[in-house]
Coordinates of C-alpha atoms and ligand atoms in Angstrom, one line a residue:
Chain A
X1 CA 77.6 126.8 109.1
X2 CA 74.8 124.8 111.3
X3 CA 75.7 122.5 113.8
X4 CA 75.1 119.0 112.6
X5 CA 74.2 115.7 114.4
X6 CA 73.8 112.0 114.2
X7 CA 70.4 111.5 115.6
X8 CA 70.3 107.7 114.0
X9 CA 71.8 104.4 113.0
X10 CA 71.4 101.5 111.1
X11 CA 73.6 98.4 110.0
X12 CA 73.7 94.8 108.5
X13 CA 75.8 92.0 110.1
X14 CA 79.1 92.1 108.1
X15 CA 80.0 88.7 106.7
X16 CA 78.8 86.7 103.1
X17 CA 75.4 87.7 102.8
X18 CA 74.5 85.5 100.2
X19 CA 70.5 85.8 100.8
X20 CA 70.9 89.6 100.8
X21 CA 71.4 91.7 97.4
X22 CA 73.1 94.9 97.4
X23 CA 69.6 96.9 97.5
X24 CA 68.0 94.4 100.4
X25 CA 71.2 95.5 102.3
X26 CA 70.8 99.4 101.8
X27 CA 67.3 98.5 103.1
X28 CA 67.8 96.7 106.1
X29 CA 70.7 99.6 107.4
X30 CA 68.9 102.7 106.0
X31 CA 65.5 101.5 107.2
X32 CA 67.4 100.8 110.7
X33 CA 68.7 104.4 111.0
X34 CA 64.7 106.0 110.2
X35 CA 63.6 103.3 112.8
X36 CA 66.1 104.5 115.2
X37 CA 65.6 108.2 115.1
X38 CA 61.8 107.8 114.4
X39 CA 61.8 109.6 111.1
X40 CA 59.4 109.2 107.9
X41 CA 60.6 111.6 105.7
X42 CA 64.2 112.7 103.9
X43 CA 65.3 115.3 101.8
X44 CA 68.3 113.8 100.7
X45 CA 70.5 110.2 100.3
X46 CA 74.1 109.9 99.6
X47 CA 74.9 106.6 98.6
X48 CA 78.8 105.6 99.4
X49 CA 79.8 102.6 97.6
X50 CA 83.0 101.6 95.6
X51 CA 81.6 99.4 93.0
X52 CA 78.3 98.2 92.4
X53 CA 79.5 98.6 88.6
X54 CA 81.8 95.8 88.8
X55 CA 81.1 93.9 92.1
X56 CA 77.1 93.4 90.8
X57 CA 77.0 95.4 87.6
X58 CA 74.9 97.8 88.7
X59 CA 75.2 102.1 89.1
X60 CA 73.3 104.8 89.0
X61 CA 72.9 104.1 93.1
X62 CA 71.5 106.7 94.1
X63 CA 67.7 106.7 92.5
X64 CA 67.5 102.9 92.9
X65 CA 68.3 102.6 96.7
X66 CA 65.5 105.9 97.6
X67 CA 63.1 103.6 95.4
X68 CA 63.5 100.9 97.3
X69 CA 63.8 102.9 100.4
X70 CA 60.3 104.1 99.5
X71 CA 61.4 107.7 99.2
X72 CA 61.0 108.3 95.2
X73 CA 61.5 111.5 94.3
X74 CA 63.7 112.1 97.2
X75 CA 67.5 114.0 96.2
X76 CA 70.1 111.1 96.3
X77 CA 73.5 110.5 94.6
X78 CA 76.4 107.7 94.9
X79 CA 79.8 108.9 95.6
X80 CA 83.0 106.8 95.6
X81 CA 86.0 107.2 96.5
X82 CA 87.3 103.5 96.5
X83 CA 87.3 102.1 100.2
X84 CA 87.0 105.8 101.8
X85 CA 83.4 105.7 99.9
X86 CA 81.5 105.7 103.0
X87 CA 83.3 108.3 105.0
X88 CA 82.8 110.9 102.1
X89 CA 79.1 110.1 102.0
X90 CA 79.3 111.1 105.8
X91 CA 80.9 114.4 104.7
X92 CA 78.6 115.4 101.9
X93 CA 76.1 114.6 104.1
X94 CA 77.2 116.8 107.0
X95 CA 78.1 119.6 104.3
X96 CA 74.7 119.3 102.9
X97 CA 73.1 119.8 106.7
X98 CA 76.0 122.3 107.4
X99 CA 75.0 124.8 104.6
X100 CA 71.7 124.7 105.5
X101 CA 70.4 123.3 101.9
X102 CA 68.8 119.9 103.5
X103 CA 67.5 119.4 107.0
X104 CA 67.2 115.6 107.1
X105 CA 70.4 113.7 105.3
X106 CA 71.2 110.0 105.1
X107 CA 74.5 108.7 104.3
X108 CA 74.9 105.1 103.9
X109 CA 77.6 103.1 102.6
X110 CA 77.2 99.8 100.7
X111 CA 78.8 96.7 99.1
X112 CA 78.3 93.2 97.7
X113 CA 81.4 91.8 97.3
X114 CA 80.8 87.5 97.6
X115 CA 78.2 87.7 94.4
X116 CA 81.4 86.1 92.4
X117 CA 83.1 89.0 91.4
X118 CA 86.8 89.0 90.3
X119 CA 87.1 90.9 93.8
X120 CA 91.5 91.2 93.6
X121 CA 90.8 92.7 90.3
X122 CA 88.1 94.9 91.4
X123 CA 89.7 96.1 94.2
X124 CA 92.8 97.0 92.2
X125 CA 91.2 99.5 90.4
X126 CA 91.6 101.5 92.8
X127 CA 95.0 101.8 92.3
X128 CA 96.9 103.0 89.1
X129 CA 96.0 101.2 86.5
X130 CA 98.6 102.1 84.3
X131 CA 101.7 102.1 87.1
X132 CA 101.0 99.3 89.2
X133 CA 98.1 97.3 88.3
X134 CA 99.2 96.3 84.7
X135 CA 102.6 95.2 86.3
X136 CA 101.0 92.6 88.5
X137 CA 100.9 94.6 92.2
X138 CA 98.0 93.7 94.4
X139 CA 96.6 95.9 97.4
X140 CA 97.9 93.4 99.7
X141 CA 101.6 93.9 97.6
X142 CA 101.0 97.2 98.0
X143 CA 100.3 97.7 101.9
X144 CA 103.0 94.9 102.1
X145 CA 105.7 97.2 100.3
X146 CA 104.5 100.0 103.0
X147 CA 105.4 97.4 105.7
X148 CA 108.5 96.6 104.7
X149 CA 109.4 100.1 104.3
X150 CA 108.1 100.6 107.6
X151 CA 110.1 98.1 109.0
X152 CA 113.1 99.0 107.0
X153 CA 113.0 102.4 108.5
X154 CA 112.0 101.6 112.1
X155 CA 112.9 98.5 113.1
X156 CA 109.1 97.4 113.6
X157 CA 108.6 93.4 113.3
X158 CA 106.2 90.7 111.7
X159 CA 104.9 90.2 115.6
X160 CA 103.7 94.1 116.2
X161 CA 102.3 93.5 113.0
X162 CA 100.1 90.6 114.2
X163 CA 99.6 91.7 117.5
X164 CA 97.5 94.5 115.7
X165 CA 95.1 91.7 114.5
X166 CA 95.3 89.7 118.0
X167 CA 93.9 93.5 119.6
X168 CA 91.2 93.8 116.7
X169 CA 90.0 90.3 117.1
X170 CA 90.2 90.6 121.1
X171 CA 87.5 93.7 120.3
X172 CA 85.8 92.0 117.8
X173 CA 85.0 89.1 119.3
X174 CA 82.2 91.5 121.7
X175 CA 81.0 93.1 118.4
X176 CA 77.6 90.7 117.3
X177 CA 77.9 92.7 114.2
X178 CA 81.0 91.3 113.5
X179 CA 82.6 89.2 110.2
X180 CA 84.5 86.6 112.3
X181 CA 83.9 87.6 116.2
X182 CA 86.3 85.2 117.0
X183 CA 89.7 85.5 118.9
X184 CA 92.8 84.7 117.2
X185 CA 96.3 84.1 118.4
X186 CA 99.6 85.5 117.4
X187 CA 101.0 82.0 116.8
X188 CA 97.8 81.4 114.4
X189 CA 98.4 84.9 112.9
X190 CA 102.1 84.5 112.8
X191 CA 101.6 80.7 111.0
X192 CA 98.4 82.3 108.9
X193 CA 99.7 81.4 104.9
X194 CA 101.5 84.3 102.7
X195 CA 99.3 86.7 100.9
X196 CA 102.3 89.0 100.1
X197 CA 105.5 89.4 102.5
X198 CA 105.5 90.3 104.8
X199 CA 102.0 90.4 105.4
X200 CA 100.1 87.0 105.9
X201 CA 96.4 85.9 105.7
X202 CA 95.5 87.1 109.2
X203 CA 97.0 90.2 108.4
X204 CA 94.5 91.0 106.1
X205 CA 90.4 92.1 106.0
X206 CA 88.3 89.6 104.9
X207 CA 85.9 89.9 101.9
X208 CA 82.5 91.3 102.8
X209 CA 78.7 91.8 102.5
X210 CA 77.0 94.4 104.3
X211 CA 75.8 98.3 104.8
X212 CA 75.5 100.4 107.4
X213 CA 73.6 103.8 107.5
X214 CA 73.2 106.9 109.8
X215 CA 70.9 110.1 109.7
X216 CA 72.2 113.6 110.0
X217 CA 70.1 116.6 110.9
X218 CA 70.7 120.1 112.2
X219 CA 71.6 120.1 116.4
X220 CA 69.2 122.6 116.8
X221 CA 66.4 120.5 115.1
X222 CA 68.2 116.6 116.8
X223 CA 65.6 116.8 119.5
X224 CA 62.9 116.0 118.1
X225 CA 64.5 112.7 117.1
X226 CA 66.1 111.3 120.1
X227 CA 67.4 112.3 123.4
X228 CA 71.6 111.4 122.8
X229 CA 72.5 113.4 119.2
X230 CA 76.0 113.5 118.7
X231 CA 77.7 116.1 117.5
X232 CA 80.1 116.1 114.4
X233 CA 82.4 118.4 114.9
X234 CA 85.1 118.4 112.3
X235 CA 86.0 116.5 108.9
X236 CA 88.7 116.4 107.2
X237 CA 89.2 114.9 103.7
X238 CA 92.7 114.6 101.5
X239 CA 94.5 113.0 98.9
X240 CA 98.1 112.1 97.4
X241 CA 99.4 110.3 94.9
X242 CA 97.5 107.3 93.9
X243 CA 100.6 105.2 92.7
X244 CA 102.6 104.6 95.7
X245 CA 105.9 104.9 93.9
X246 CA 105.1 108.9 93.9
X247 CA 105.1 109.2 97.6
X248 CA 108.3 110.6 98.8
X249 CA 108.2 108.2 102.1
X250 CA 106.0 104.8 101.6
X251 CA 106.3 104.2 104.6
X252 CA 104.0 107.3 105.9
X253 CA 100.4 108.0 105.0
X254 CA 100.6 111.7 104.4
X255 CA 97.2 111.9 103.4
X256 CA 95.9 110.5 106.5
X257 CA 98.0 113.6 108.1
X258 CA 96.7 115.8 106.1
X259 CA 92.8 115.1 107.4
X260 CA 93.7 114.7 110.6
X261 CA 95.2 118.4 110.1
X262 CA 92.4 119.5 108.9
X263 CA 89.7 117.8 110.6
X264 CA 91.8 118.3 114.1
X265 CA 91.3 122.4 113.1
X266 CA 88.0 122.4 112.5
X267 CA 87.2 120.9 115.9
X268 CA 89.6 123.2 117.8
X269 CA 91.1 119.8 119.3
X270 CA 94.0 117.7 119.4
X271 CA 95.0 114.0 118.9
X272 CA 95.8 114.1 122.9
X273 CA 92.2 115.0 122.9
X274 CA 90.4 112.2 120.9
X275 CA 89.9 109.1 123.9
X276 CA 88.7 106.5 120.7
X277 CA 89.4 106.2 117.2
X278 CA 88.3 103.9 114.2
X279 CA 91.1 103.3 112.3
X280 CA 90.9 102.2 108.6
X281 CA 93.1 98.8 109.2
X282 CA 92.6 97.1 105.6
X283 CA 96.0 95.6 106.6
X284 CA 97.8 95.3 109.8
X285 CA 100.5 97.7 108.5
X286 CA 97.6 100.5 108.0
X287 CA 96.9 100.5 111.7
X288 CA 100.5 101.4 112.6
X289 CA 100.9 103.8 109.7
X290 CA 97.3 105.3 110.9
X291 CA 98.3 105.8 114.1
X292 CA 101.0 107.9 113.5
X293 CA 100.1 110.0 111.0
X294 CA 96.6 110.6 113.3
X295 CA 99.4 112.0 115.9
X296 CA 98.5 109.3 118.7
X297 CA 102.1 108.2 119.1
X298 CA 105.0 109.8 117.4
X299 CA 106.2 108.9 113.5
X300 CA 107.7 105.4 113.7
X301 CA 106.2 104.3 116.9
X302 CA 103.3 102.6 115.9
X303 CA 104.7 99.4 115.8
X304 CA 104.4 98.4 119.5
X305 CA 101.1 100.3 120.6
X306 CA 99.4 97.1 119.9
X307 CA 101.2 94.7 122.0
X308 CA 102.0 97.3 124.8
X309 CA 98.2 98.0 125.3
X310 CA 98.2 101.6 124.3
X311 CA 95.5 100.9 121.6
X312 CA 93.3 98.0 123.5
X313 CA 90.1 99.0 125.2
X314 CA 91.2 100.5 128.7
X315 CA 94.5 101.4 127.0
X316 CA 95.5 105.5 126.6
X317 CA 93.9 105.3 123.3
X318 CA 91.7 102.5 122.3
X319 CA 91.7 102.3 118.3
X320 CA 88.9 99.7 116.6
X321 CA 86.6 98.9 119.4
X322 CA 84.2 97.4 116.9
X323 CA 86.8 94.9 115.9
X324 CA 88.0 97.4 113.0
X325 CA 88.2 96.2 109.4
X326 CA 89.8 93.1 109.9
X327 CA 86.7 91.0 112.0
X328 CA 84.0 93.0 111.7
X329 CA 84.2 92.7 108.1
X330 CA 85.3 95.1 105.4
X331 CA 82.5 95.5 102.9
X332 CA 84.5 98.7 101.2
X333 CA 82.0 101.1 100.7
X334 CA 79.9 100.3 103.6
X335 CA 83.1 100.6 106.1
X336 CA 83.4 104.6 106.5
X337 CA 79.9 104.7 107.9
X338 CA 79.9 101.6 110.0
X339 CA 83.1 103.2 111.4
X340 CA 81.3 106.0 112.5
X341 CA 78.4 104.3 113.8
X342 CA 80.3 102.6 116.2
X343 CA 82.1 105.8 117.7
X344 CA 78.3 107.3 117.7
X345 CA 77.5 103.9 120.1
X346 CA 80.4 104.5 122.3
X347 CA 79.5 108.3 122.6
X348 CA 76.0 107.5 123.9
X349 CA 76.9 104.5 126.2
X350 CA 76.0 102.0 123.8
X351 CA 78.6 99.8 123.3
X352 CA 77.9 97.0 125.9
X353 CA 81.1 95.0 126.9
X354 CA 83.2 97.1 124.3
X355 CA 82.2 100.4 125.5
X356 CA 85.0 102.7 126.5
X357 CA 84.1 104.3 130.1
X358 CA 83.1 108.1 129.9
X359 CA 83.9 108.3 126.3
X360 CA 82.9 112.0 124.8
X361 CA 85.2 112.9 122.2
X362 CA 85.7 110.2 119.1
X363 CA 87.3 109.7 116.1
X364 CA 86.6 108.0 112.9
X365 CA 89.5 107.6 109.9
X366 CA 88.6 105.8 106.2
X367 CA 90.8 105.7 103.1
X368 CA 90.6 104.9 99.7
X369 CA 93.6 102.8 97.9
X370 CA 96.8 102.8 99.5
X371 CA 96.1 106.1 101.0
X372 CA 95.3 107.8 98.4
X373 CA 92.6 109.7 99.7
X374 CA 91.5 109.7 103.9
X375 CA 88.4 111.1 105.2
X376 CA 88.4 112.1 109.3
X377 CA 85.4 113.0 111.3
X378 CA 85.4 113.8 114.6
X379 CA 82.2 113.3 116.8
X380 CA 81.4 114.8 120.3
X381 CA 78.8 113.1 122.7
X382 CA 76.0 115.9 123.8
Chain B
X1 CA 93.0 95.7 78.1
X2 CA 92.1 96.9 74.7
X3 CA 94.5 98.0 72.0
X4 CA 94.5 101.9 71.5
X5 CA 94.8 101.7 75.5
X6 CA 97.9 100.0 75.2
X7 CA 99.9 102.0 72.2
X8 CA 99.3 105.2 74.4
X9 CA 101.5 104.0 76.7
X10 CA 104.1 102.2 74.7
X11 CA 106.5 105.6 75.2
X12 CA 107.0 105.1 78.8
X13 CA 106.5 101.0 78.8
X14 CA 109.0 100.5 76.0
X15 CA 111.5 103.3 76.0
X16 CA 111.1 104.3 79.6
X17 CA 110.7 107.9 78.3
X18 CA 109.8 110.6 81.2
X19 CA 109.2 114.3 81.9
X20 CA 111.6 116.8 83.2
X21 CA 110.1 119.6 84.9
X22 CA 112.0 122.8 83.6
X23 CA 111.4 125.1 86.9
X24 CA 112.9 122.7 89.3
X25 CA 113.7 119.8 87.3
X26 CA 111.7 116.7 89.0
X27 CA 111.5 113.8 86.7
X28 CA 108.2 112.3 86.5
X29 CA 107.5 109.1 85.1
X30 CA 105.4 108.5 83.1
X31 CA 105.6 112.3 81.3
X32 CA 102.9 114.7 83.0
X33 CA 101.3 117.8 81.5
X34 CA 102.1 119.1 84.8
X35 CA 104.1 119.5 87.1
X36 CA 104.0 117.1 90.3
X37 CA 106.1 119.5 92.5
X38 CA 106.0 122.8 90.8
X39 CA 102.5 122.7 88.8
X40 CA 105.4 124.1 86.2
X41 CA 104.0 123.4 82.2
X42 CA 107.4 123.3 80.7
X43 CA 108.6 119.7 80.6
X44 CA 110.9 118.3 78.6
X45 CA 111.5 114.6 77.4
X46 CA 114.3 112.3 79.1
X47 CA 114.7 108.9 79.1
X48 CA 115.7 107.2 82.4
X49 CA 118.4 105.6 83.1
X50 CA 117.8 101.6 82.9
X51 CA 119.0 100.9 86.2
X52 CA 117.9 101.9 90.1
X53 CA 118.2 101.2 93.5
X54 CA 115.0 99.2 95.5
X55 CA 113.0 101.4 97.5
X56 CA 110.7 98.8 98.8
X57 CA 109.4 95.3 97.8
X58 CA 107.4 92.5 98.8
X59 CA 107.2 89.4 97.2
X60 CA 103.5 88.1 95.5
X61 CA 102.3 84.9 96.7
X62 CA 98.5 85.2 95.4
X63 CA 98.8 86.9 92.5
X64 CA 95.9 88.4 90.2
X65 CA 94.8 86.1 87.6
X66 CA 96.5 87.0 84.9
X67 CA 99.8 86.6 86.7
X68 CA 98.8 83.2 88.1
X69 CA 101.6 81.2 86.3
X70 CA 104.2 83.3 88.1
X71 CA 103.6 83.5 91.4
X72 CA 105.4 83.7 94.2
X73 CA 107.5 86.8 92.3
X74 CA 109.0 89.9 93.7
X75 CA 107.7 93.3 93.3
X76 CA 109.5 96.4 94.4
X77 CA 109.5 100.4 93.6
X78 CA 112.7 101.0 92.4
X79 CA 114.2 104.2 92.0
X80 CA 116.3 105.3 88.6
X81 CA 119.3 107.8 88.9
X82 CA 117.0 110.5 87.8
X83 CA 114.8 109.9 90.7
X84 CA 112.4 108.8 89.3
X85 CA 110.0 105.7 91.1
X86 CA 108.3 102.7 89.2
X87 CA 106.8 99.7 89.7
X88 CA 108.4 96.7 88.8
X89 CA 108.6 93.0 88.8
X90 CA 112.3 91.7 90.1
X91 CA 113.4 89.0 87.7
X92 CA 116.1 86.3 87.6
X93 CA 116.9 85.8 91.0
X94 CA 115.6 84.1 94.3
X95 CA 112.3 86.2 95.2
X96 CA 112.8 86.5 98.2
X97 CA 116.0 88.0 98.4
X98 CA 114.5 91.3 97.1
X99 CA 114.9 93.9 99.5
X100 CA 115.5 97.7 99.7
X101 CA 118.9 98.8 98.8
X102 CA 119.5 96.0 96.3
X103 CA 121.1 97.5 93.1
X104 CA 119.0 96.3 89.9
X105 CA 119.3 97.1 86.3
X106 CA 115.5 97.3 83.9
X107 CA 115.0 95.3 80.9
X108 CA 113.0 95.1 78.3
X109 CA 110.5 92.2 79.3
X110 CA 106.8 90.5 78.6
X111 CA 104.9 91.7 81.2
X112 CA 101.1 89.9 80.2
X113 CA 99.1 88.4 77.6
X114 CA 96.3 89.8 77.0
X115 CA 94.3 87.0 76.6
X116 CA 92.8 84.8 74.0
X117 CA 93.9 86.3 70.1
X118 CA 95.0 89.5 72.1
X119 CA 98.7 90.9 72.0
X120 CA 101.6 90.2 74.0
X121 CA 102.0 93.5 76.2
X122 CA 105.7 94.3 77.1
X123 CA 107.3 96.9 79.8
X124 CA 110.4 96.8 82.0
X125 CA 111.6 94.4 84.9
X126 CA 114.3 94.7 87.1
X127 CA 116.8 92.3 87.8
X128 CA 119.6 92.3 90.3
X129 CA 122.9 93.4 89.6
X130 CA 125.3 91.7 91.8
Ligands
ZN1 ZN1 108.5 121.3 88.6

């Protein structure tokens, strides 16, 4: 296998476009990442995006964005898989670089959301249909029934859980990128109305616009396109059951563990390692679960990393400097890649008042459903 | 949800049948062709047990449209004495006082409508057993 690096990036504000269509979007944020690297030409796109089908009515992704991009003719394909739809663009991407079959890759992720889809209903196909779905869960009941679990088993309480959106807000707020950049308290969190207990408004990403974009390329070739490549150097992709009710313990993302596993190998580190992370927080619950399973504190500790500063910028382990999903903005299919673009900032300095000080080694985690599938990369400043 | 969807499932939704594994005898539900635990082919037919334990639950305040009429209303996985988990609605009682541990038996329910000249789709709840 090649050695594979970012060498560009590209994004949209996150937040309800409504003068931006799903194509102007891909645009904008793939357009952005050629800009940034000073590239003309691609061999191939990979489109992530959950779906265009049912948020706009439109597939068949992948030809339609390269069109627009300009680059007819050019390899591309959508992949999907749900809200980890960005992330596993990233790795067919890097696989595609990896194997040495293209030398210039772009993986975007995309979604429209606010064009007046049925967006609970959408979104719940990406849960069972059969199972859960037809018997009236939503995906907040369903991260909900993980919290309670959660708390049932270790004692963790409604306030860790807001204090997870108090952090991501706090981070957000220096993010110009972000959805809602502003600050929120644990009393407004904590008074925020009842989506499904335990888990209130606040506790939950918003509903999003936007797409974000970054070129790959071999490292040996990432010169001639800027000065600060960074490096990916492991992914890790897994699944389990797609109806919660299979998982032995709802209260633990094993898939999540399972990348991490795997991605963790294939960089020859360790979670003690990994000095930032991106953390797929759909729900305040998912940033605790995340945690753990990603091996930065132990199984069942999660719950006060938030409010003890462990996961706050200047913390041991600072998780969703960008403001994570819930204020940046969580347009599903665009999130795995924007999630990445901000550890690629950090790695080269770029963060401005977010960065984290002499950050080398980062890590980036997206999931699909209620963990059904997770995706990890794992990037390395050069 | 159109018709032919819904009689494939009518086995499991009605009659709460399931699939025990013959090599190590997990009960999946609905039946699978294979295996969850084992990948082992050789499943035979049970049905569960209408009763269970709550494994966890949450209660639905905003509630997909089709479920508007009934919201707030508990949800919960509940597990049967075959050890088998579903999905389930908790019935009859005071939403909020769903929580894991709680002892509930299934019924036969109406779960949706299907909408406009469409059928009536049925399934199991739970509801306490005090
Ligand atoms: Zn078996």
């Amino acid at each position: 296998m090649r050695e594979v690096a970012i060498v560009g990036a590209g994004m949209t504000r996150f937040g309800e476009l409504w003068n931006q269509s799903l194509r102007d979007m891909f645009v904008e944020a793939a357009a952005g990442a050629l800009n940034d690297a000073g590239a003309d030409r691609l061999d191939t796109i990979y489109v992530g995006c959950m779906s265009g089908g049912q948020f706009v009515g439109q597939e068949h992704l992948g030809p339609l964005m390269a069109d627009h991009l300009g680059m007819n003719g050019v390899a591309a394909v959508h992949v999907e898989s749900a809200c980890a739809s960005g992330g596993v663009a990233l790795r067919q991407a890097f696989i595609d670089v990896a194997s040495g079959m293209s030398d210039l890759v772009l993986a975007a992720g995309i979604e429209k959301m606010t064009d007046g889809a049925d967006v609970t209903n959408v979104l719940a196909t990406a849960a069972d249909q059969e199972l859960e779905v037809y018997h009236g869960v939503t995906f907040p009941g369903l991260y909900a029934m993980i919290a309670r679990a959660h708390m049932q088993a270790y004692g963790t309480t409604e306030e860790d859980l807001a204090w997870v959106s108090v952090k991501n807000h706090r981070h957000g707020a220096m993010n110009e990128k972000a959805q809602f950049p502003g600050e929120v308290t644990l009393e407004q969190v904590m008074a925020s109305s009842m989506v499904a207990e335990p888990l209130r408004l606040l506790h939950c990403s918003p509903v999003s616009d936007g797409a974000a974009a970054v070129l790959l390329c071999p490292l040996d070739q990432a010169g001639q396109y800027t000065d600060r490549p960074v490096k990916i150097v492991g992914s890790g992709l897994a699944t389990s059951s797609l109806a919660l009710a299979e998982r032995e313990d709802p209260a633990f993302l094993d898939s999540v563990q399972l990348s991490a596993e795997r991605a963790y190998k294939m960089a020859g580190v360790g979670p003690r390692d990994i000095q930032l992370a991106e953390v797929h927080d759909c729900f305040s619950i998912a940033e605790i679960c995340c945690i753990e399973a990603l091996g930065f504190v132990e199984k069942g500790k999660g719950g006060p990393a938030a409010k003890d500063g462990l996961t706050t910028i200047g913390g041991r382990i600072p998780v969703n400097t960008s403001g994570g999903l819930k204020s940046k903005g969580h347009p599903v299919g665009a999130t795995g890649v924007a999630q990445t673009i901000e550890i690629f900032r950090q790695l080269r300095g770029e963060a401005g008042g977010r960065q984290v000080e002499n950050a080398r080694l980062g890590l980036a985690q997206n999931m699909g459903g209620s963990g059904a599938s997770s995706v990890i990369h794992i990037f390395q400043g050069v | 949800m159109p018709s032919p969807r819904y009689t494939r499932e009518i086995p499991s939704r009605y009659r709460l049948e399931a699939g025990r594994c013959k090599g190590c005898d997990k009960v999946a539900y609905p039946a699978r062709r294979v295996c969850p635990s084992c990948r082992g082919k050789e499943i035979q037919m049970v049905n569960l047990t209408p009763k269970g334990k709550v494994v966890t639950s949450t209660v639905i305040h905003v509630p997909p449209d089709d479920f508007l009429m009934e919201a707030p209303y508990a949800m919960a996985i509940v597990e049967t004495p075959e050890g088998a988990r579903l999905m389930t609605q908790v019935v009859d009682c005071e939403p909020s006082t769903v929580l894991p541990g709680m002892d509930v038996s299934l019924e036969f329910r109406l779960i949706r409508k299907e909408g406009k000249g469409g059928i009536l789709c049925y399934g199991h709840k739970a509801v306490p057993v005090f």
